[in-house]
C-alpha positions as a Python dict, from the first residue, in 0.01 Angstrom:
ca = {
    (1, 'X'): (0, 0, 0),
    (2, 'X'): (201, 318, -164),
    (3, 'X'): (76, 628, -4),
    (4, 'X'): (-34, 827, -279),
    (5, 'X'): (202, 1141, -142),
    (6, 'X'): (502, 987, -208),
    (7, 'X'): (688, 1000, -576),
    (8, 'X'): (674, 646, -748),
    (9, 'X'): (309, 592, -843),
    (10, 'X'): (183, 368, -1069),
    (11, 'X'): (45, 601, -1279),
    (12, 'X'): (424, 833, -1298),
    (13, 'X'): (694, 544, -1214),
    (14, 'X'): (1035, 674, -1107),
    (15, 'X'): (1279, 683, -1389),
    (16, 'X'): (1546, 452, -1397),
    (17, 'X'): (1929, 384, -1606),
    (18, 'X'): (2123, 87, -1481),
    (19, 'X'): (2490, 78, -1581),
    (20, 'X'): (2673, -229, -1498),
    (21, 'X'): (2958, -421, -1671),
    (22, 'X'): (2859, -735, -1541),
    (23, 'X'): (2546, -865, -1802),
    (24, 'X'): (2424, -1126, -1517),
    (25, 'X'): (2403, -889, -1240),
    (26, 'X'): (2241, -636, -1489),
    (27, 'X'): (1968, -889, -1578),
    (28, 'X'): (1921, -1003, -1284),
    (29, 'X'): (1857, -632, -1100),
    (30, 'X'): (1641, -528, -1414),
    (31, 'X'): (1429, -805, -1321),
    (32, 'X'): (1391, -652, -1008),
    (33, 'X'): (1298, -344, -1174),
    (34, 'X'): (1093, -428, -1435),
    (35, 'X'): (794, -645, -1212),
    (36, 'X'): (763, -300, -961),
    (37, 'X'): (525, -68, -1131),
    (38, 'X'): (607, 201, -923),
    (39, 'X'): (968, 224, -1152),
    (40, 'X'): (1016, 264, -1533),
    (41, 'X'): (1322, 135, -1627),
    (42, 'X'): (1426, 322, -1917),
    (43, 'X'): (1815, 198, -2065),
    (44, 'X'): (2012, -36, -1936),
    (45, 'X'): (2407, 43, -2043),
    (46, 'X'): (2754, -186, -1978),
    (47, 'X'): (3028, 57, -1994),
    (48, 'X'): (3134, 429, -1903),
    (49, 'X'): (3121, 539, -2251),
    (50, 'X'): (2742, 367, -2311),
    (51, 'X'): (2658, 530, -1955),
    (52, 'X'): (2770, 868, -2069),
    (53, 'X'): (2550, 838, -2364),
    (54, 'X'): (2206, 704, -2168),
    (55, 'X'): (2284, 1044, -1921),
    (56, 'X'): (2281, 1246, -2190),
    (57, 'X'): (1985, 1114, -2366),
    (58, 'X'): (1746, 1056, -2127),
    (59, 'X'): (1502, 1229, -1858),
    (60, 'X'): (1573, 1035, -1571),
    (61, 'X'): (1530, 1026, -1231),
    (62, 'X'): (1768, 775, -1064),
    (63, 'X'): (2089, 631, -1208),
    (64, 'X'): (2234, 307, -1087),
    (65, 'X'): (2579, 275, -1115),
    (66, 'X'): (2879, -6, -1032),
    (67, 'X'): (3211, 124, -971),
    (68, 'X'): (3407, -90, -1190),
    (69, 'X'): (3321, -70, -1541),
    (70, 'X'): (3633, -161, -1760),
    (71, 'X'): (3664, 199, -1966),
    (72, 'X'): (3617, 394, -1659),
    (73, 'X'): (3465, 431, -1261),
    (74, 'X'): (3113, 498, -1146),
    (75, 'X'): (3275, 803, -990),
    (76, 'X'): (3302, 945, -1293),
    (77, 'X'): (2965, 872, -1420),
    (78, 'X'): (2856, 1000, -1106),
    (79, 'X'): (3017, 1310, -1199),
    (80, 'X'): (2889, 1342, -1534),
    (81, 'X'): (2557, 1277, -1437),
    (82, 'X'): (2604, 1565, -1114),
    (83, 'X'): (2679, 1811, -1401),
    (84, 'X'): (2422, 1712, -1665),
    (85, 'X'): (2183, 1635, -1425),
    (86, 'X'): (2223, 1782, -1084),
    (87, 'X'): (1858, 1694, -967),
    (88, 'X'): (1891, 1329, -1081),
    (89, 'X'): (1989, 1081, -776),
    (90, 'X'): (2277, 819, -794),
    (91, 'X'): (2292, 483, -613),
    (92, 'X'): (2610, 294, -632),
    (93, 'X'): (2616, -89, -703),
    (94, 'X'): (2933, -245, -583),
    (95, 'X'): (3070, -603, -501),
    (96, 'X'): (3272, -411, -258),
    (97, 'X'): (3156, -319, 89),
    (98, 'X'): (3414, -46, 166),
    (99, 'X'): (3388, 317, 351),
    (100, 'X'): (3654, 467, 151),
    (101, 'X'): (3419, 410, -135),
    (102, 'X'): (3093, 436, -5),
    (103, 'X'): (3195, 835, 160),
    (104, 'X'): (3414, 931, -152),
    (105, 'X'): (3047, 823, -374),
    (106, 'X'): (2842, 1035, -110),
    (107, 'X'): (3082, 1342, -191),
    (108, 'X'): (3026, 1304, -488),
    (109, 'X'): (2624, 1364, -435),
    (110, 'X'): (2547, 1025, -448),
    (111, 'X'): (2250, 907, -214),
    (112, 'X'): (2291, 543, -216),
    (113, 'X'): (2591, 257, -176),
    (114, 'X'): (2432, -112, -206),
    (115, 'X'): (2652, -420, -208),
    (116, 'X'): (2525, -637, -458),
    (117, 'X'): (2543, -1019, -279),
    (118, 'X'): (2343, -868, 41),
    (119, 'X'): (2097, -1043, 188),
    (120, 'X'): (1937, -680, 290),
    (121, 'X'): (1719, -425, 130),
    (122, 'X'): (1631, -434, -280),
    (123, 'X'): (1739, -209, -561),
    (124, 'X'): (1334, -87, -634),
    (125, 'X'): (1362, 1, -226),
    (126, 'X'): (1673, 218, -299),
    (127, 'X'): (1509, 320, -561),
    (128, 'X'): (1244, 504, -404),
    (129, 'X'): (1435, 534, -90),
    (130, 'X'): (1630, 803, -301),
    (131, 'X'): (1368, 959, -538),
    (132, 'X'): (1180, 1055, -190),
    (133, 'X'): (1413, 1213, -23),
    (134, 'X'): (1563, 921, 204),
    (135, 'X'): (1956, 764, 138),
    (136, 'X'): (1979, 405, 129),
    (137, 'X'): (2274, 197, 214),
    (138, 'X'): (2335, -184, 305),
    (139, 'X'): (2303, -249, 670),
    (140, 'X'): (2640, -374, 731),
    (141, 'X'): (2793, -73, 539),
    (142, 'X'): (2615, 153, 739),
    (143, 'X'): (2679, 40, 1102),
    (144, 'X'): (3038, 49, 973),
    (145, 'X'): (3027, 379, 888),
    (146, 'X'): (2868, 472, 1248),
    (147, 'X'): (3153, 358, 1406),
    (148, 'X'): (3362, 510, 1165),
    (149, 'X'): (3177, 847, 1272),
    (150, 'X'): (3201, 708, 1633),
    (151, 'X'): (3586, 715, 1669),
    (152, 'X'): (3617, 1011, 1460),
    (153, 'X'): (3417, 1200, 1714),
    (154, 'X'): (3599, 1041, 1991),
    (155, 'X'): (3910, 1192, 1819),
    (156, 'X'): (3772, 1527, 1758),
    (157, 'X'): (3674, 1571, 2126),
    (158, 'X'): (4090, 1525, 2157),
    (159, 'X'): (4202, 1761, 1919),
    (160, 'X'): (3925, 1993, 1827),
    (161, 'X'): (3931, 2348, 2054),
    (162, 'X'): (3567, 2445, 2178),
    (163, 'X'): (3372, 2707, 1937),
    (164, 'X'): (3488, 2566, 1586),
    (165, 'X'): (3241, 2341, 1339),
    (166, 'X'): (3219, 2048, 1669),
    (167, 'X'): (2966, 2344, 1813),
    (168, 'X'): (2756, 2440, 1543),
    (169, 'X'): (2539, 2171, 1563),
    (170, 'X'): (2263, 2145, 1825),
    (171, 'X'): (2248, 1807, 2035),
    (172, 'X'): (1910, 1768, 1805),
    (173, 'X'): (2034, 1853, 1468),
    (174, 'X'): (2306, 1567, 1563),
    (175, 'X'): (2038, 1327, 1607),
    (176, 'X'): (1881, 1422, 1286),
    (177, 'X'): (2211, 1389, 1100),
    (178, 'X'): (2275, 1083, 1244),
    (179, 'X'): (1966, 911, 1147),
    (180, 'X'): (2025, 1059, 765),
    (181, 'X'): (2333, 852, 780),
    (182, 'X'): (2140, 549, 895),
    (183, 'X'): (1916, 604, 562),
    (184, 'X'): (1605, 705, 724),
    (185, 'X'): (1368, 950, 506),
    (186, 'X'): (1246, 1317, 687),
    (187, 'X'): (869, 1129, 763),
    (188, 'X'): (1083, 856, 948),
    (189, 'X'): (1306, 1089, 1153),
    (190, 'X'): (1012, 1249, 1234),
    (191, 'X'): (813, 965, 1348),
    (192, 'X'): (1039, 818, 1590),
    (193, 'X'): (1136, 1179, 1709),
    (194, 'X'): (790, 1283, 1730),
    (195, 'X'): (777, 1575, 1541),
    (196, 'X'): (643, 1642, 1203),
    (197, 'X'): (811, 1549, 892),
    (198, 'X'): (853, 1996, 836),
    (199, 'X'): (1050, 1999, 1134),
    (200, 'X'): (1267, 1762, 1059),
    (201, 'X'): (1340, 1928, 699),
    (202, 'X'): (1393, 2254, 884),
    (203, 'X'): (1651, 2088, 1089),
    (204, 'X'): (1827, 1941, 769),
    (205, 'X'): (1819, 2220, 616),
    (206, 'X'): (2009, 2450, 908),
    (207, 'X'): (2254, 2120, 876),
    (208, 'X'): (2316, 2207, 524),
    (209, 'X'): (2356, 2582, 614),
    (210, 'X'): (2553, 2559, 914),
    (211, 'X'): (2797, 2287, 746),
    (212, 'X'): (2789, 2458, 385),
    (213, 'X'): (2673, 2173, 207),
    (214, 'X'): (2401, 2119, -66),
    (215, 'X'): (2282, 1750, -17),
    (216, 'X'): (2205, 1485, 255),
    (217, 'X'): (2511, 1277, 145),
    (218, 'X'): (2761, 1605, 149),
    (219, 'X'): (2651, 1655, 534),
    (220, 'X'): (2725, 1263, 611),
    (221, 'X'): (3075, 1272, 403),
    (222, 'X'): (3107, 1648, 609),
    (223, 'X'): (3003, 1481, 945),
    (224, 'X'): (3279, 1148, 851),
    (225, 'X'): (3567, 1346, 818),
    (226, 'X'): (3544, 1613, 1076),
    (227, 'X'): (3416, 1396, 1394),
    (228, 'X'): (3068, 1614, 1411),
    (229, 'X'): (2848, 1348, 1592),
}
């Protein structure tokens, strides 16, 4: 069952462009797409120039992009689509499961890094992982970031003097942050914090305003690089 308060209904599917070079893997994640009512998939594009076009033409709601597309990067569609449409969500779709990647994708406002051969998770998941607020990223990926975070906060605790950004998070808004990076939506935080789902969006949103940021990936890309957990 699909709770009728979440985005993704039958009735108004989450809508979808899928740009991949690679016409297998394209087929074979549109077929994914296509048999979940709950998504509309509206173009389906093979290069950075075709990609360009599909952002510009269409309404959409959540782009899925690969990173390697022979005329260009899914950076830079990532881009284009950021300043065309800001509200629209972007999950990357990579053969590559690499941090580097995954947090330079996240700054720029992506919400989503799946490796395509993963035995975890599904694109229509990620799909309306994103659309509802959550992040979604392949398991493996994302306990490698963790420890990425992990020693970067073990480092920072080194070198960082007391009363600069290490201290403007509270021990809770940590937690919160943390679980963002593990993908979890607001209603999930909540649940296993035991608090409501408003609280936890209060908490995200001090995040944002305390590390002057604008989305959940900027705060996890913020959090990577400057040892905040």
């Amino acid at each position: 069952m699909w709770p009728d308060f979440l985005t993704g209904q039958p009735g108004q599917p989450v809508r979808v462009l899928l740009i991949d070079d690679d016409p297998h893997i394209r087929l074979v994640i549109a077929q994914e797409l296509l048999v979940d009512m709950r998504i509309n998939l509206l173009a389906q594009a093979g290069s950075m120039k075709e990609g360009r076009r599909l952002i510009a033409q269409y309404e959409f709601d959540v782009m899925l992009v690969d990173l390697n597309l022979g005329d260009g990067t899914g950076f830079d569609l990532i881009e284009n689509m950021k300043s065309v449409r800001p509200m629209a969500e972007a999950v990357v779709i990579s053969a590559m499961e690499d941090e580097q990647h995954a947090l330079h994708a996240f700054e720029l406002g992506a919400t989503g890094y799946l490796v395509k051969n993963s035995w975890f998770g599904s694109f229509p998941q990620a799909v309306l992982q994103v659309v509802n607020g959550g992040a979604s990223i392949t398991p493996n990926l994302a306990r490698r970031l963790l420890h990425r975070l992990d020693h970067a906060q073990g480092e920072a605790h080194s070198t960082t003097p007391s009363g600069c950004e290490n201290d403007k998070l509270s021990e809770r808004e940590k937690e919160v942050l943390k679980m963002v990076a593990a993908g979890y939506t607001s209603a999930e935080i909540g649940s296993r914090l035991a608090v409501s789902c408003h609280t936890i969006n209060t908490h995200i949103k001090n995040i944002y305003r305390k590390l002057n940021v604008r989305t959940r990936a900027q705060a996890v890309s913020f959090a990577a690089h400057r040892g905040l957990f």
